[in-house]
Amino acid sequence: MALVVDVALVLLFAAIGRGSHGESVLGGLAGTAWPFLLGLGTGWLVALAVGRTARRGVDPRRLVPEGLLIWGGTLVVGMLARVVAGQGTAPSFIIVAGVVVAAFLLGWRALARLGWSSFRRDSAGPRPGVG
């Protein structure tokens, strides 16, 4: 499920970018999104490898290290793929992409953790001395 959320958010990022530049959102979405989807896949593979190497299990919903590795892979490999494809990588674009992709890929993980922590506390029932 986490991978599906990540893919949807990368596609949303690409669609917002195209729309903000007055380009057809759907017409060129694949061409805009593929470098970042390649980066996303790379980040996922790195996160899975690190988790397995550490022998602590892998939880792609975890912010650290999995979320950071997935975000970093998405941004770095995505930008490198854009260079290879002859697409733009202006410094301002790299900064904006880094911030937006971080907000998307790390943001949902942080919110999920906060929500999950609240859910676990609420579902645990009354705590001694509270209430």
PDB file of N, CA and C in Angstrom, residues 87-125:
ATOM      1  N   GLN A  87      16.200  16.835 -20.090  1.00  0.00           N
ATOM      2  CA  GLN A  87      15.154  17.656 -19.465  1.00  0.00           C
ATOM      3  C   GLN A  87      15.814  18.635 -18.499  1.00  0.00           C
ATOM      4  N   GLY A  88      15.074  19.664 -18.134  1.00  0.00           N
ATOM      5  CA  GLY A  88      15.622  20.725 -17.300  1.00  0.00           C
ATOM      6  C   GLY A  88      15.928  20.320 -15.874  1.00  0.00           C
ATOM      7  N   THR A  89      17.028  20.879 -15.358  1.00  0.00           N
ATOM      8  CA  THR A  89      17.410  20.670 -13.955  1.00  0.00           C
ATOM      9  C   THR A  89      17.962  21.971 -13.375  1.00  0.00           C
ATOM     10  N   ALA A  90      17.262  23.055 -13.609  1.00  0.00           N
ATOM     11  CA  ALA A  90      17.693  24.341 -13.059  1.00  0.00           C
ATOM     12  C   ALA A  90      17.745  24.244 -11.535  1.00  0.00           C
ATOM     13  N   PRO A  91      18.686  24.954 -10.906  1.00  0.00           N
ATOM     14  CA  PRO A  91      18.783  24.904  -9.440  1.00  0.00           C
ATOM     15  C   PRO A  91      17.456  25.198  -8.736  1.00  0.00           C
ATOM     16  N   SER A  92      16.696  26.158  -9.234  1.00  0.00           N
ATOM     17  CA  SER A  92      15.410  26.465  -8.595  1.00  0.00           C
ATOM     18  C   SER A  92      14.450  25.278  -8.702  1.00  0.00           C
ATOM     19  N   PHE A  93      14.495  24.561  -9.830  1.00  0.00           N
ATOM     20  CA  PHE A  93      13.635  23.388  -9.986  1.00  0.00           C
ATOM     21  C   PHE A  93      14.049  22.285  -9.020  1.00  0.00           C
ATOM     22  N   ILE A  94      15.346  22.086  -8.857  1.00  0.00           N
ATOM     23  CA  ILE A  94      15.831  21.054  -7.939  1.00  0.00           C
ATOM     24  C   ILE A  94      15.363  21.361  -6.519  1.00  0.00           C
ATOM     25  N   ILE A  95      15.442  22.621  -6.121  1.00  0.00           N
ATOM     26  CA  ILE A  95      15.010  23.008  -4.773  1.00  0.00           C
ATOM     27  C   ILE A  95      13.515  22.789  -4.604  1.00  0.00           C
ATOM     28  N   VAL A  96      12.730  23.288  -5.553  1.00  0.00           N
ATOM     29  CA  VAL A  96      11.275  23.139  -5.458  1.00  0.00           C
ATOM     30  C   VAL A  96      10.891  21.660  -5.462  1.00  0.00           C
ATOM     31  N   ALA A  97      11.480  20.895  -6.378  1.00  0.00           N
ATOM     32  CA  ALA A  97      11.175  19.465  -6.444  1.00  0.00           C
ATOM     33  C   ALA A  97      11.555  18.773  -5.137  1.00  0.00           C
ATOM     34  N   GLY A  98      12.712  19.116  -4.595  1.00  0.00           N
ATOM     35  CA  GLY A  98      13.139  18.501  -3.341  1.00  0.00           C
ATOM     36  C   GLY A  98      12.182  18.773  -2.204  1.00  0.00           C
ATOM     37  N   VAL A  99      11.728  20.010  -2.108  1.00  0.00           N
ATOM     38  CA  VAL A  99      10.811  20.387  -1.026  1.00  0.00           C
ATOM     39  C   VAL A  99       9.444  19.725  -1.215  1.00  0.00           C
ATOM     40  N   VAL A 100       8.912  19.784  -2.424  1.00  0.00           N
ATOM     41  CA  VAL A 100       7.576  19.231  -2.667  1.00  0.00           C
ATOM     42  C   VAL A 100       7.586  17.714  -2.530  1.00  0.00           C
ATOM     43  N   VAL A 101       8.576  17.059  -3.111  1.00  0.00           N
ATOM     44  CA  VAL A 101       8.647  15.602  -3.004  1.00  0.00           C
ATOM     45  C   VAL A 101       8.858  15.193  -1.543  1.00  0.00           C
ATOM     46  N   ALA A 102       9.650  15.947  -0.796  1.00  0.00           N
ATOM     47  CA  ALA A 102       9.818  15.658   0.635  1.00  0.00           C
ATOM     48  C   ALA A 102       8.494  15.817   1.372  1.00  0.00           C
ATOM     49  N   ALA A 103       7.790  16.905   1.094  1.00  0.00           N
ATOM     50  CA  ALA A 103       6.494  17.123   1.757  1.00  0.00           C
ATOM     51  C   ALA A 103       5.546  15.969   1.459  1.00  0.00           C
ATOM     52  N   PHE A 104       5.553  15.505   0.209  1.00  0.00           N
ATOM     53  CA  PHE A 104       4.658  14.406  -0.167  1.00  0.00           C
ATOM     54  C   PHE A 104       5.111  13.073   0.441  1.00  0.00           C
ATOM     55  N   LEU A 105       6.345  12.664   0.147  1.00  0.00           N
ATOM     56  CA  LEU A 105       6.787  11.325   0.531  1.00  0.00           C
ATOM     57  C   LEU A 105       7.087  11.191   2.018  1.00  0.00           C
ATOM     58  N   LEU A 106       7.598  12.244   2.625  1.00  0.00           N
ATOM     59  CA  LEU A 106       7.865  12.189   4.065  1.00  0.00           C
ATOM     60  C   LEU A 106       6.639  12.625   4.859  1.00  0.00           C
ATOM     61  N   GLY A 107       5.871  13.544   4.289  1.00  0.00           N
ATOM     62  CA  GLY A 107       4.699  14.068   4.986  1.00  0.00           C
ATOM     63  C   GLY A 107       3.666  13.010   5.303  1.00  0.00           C
ATOM     64  N   TRP A 108       3.330  12.162   4.318  1.00  0.00           N
ATOM     65  CA  TRP A 108       2.311  11.156   4.606  1.00  0.00           C
ATOM     66  C   TRP A 108       2.811  10.136   5.621  1.00  0.00           C
ATOM     67  N   ARG A 109       4.106   9.872   5.595  1.00  0.00           N
ATOM     68  CA  ARG A 109       4.659   8.932   6.570  1.00  0.00           C
ATOM     69  C   ARG A 109       4.589   9.513   7.982  1.00  0.00           C
ATOM     70  N   ALA A 110       4.915  10.794   8.105  1.00  0.00           N
ATOM     71  CA  ALA A 110       4.843  11.445   9.417  1.00  0.00           C
ATOM     72  C   ALA A 110       3.397  11.484   9.918  1.00  0.00           C
ATOM     73  N   LEU A 111       2.482  11.832   9.039  1.00  0.00           N
ATOM     74  CA  LEU A 111       1.067  11.860   9.429  1.00  0.00           C
ATOM     75  C   LEU A 111       0.563  10.471   9.792  1.00  0.00           C
ATOM     76  N   ALA A 112       0.986   9.474   9.043  1.00  0.00           N
ATOM     77  CA  ALA A 112       0.569   8.099   9.345  1.00  0.00           C
ATOM     78  C   ALA A 112       1.091   7.664  10.707  1.00  0.00           C
ATOM     79  N   ARG A 113       2.314   8.025  11.002  1.00  0.00           N
ATOM     80  CA  ARG A 113       2.880   7.675  12.308  1.00  0.00           C
ATOM     81  C   ARG A 113       2.135   8.375  13.437  1.00  0.00           C
ATOM     82  N   LEU A 114       1.842   9.650  13.243  1.00  0.00           N
ATOM     83  CA  LEU A 114       1.091  10.381  14.270  1.00  0.00           C
ATOM     84  C   LEU A 114      -0.284   9.770  14.464  1.00  0.00           C
ATOM     85  N   GLY A 115      -0.942   9.469  13.364  1.00  0.00           N
ATOM     86  CA  GLY A 115      -2.268   8.860  13.444  1.00  0.00           C
ATOM     87  C   GLY A 115      -2.230   7.486  14.058  1.00  0.00           C
ATOM     88  N   TRP A 116      -1.219   6.695  13.689  1.00  0.00           N
ATOM     89  CA  TRP A 116      -1.097   5.346  14.231  1.00  0.00           C
ATOM     90  C   TRP A 116      -0.801   5.399  15.722  1.00  0.00           C
ATOM     91  N   SER A 117       0.051   6.329  16.163  1.00  0.00           N
ATOM     92  CA  SER A 117       0.359   6.468  17.583  1.00  0.00           C
ATOM     93  C   SER A 117      -0.883   6.854  18.361  1.00  0.00           C
ATOM     94  N   SER A 118      -1.659   7.783  17.820  1.00  0.00           N
ATOM     95  CA  SER A 118      -2.891   8.198  18.482  1.00  0.00           C
ATOM     96  C   SER A 118      -3.876   7.047  18.547  1.00  0.00           C
ATOM     97  N   PHE A 119      -3.976   6.297  17.452  1.00  0.00           N
ATOM     98  CA  PHE A 119      -4.895   5.162  17.413  1.00  0.00           C
ATOM     99  C   PHE A 119      -4.503   4.129  18.451  1.00  0.00           C
ATOM    100  N   ARG A 120      -3.211   3.816  18.549  1.00  0.00           N
ATOM    101  CA  ARG A 120      -2.755   2.812  19.510  1.00  0.00           C
ATOM    102  C   ARG A 120      -3.032   3.266  20.932  1.00  0.00           C
ATOM    103  N   ARG A 121      -2.805   4.567  21.205  1.00  0.00           N
ATOM    104  CA  ARG A 121      -3.084   5.077  22.551  1.00  0.00           C
ATOM    105  C   ARG A 121      -4.571   5.011  22.851  1.00  0.00           C
ATOM    106  N   ASP A 122      -5.399   5.424  21.892  1.00  0.00           N
ATOM    107  CA  ASP A 122      -6.842   5.444  22.108  1.00  0.00           C
ATOM    108  C   ASP A 122      -7.415   4.046  22.244  1.00  0.00           C
ATOM    109  N   SER A 123      -6.902   3.100  21.497  1.00  0.00           N
ATOM    110  CA  SER A 123      -7.463   1.754  21.510  1.00  0.00           C
ATOM    111  C   SER A 123      -6.930   0.913  22.662  1.00  0.00           C
ATOM    112  N   ALA A 124      -5.961   1.427  23.382  1.00  0.00           N
ATOM    113  CA  ALA A 124      -5.387   0.672  24.487  1.00  0.00           C
ATOM    114  C   ALA A 124      -6.289   0.667  25.708  1.00  0.00           C
ATOM    115  N   GLY A 125      -7.312   1.495  25.685  1.00  0.00           N
ATOM    116  CA  GLY A 125      -8.217   1.559  26.821  1.00  0.00           C
ATOM    117  C   GLY A 125      -7.695   2.510  27.880  1.00  0.00           C
TER     118      GLY A 125
END
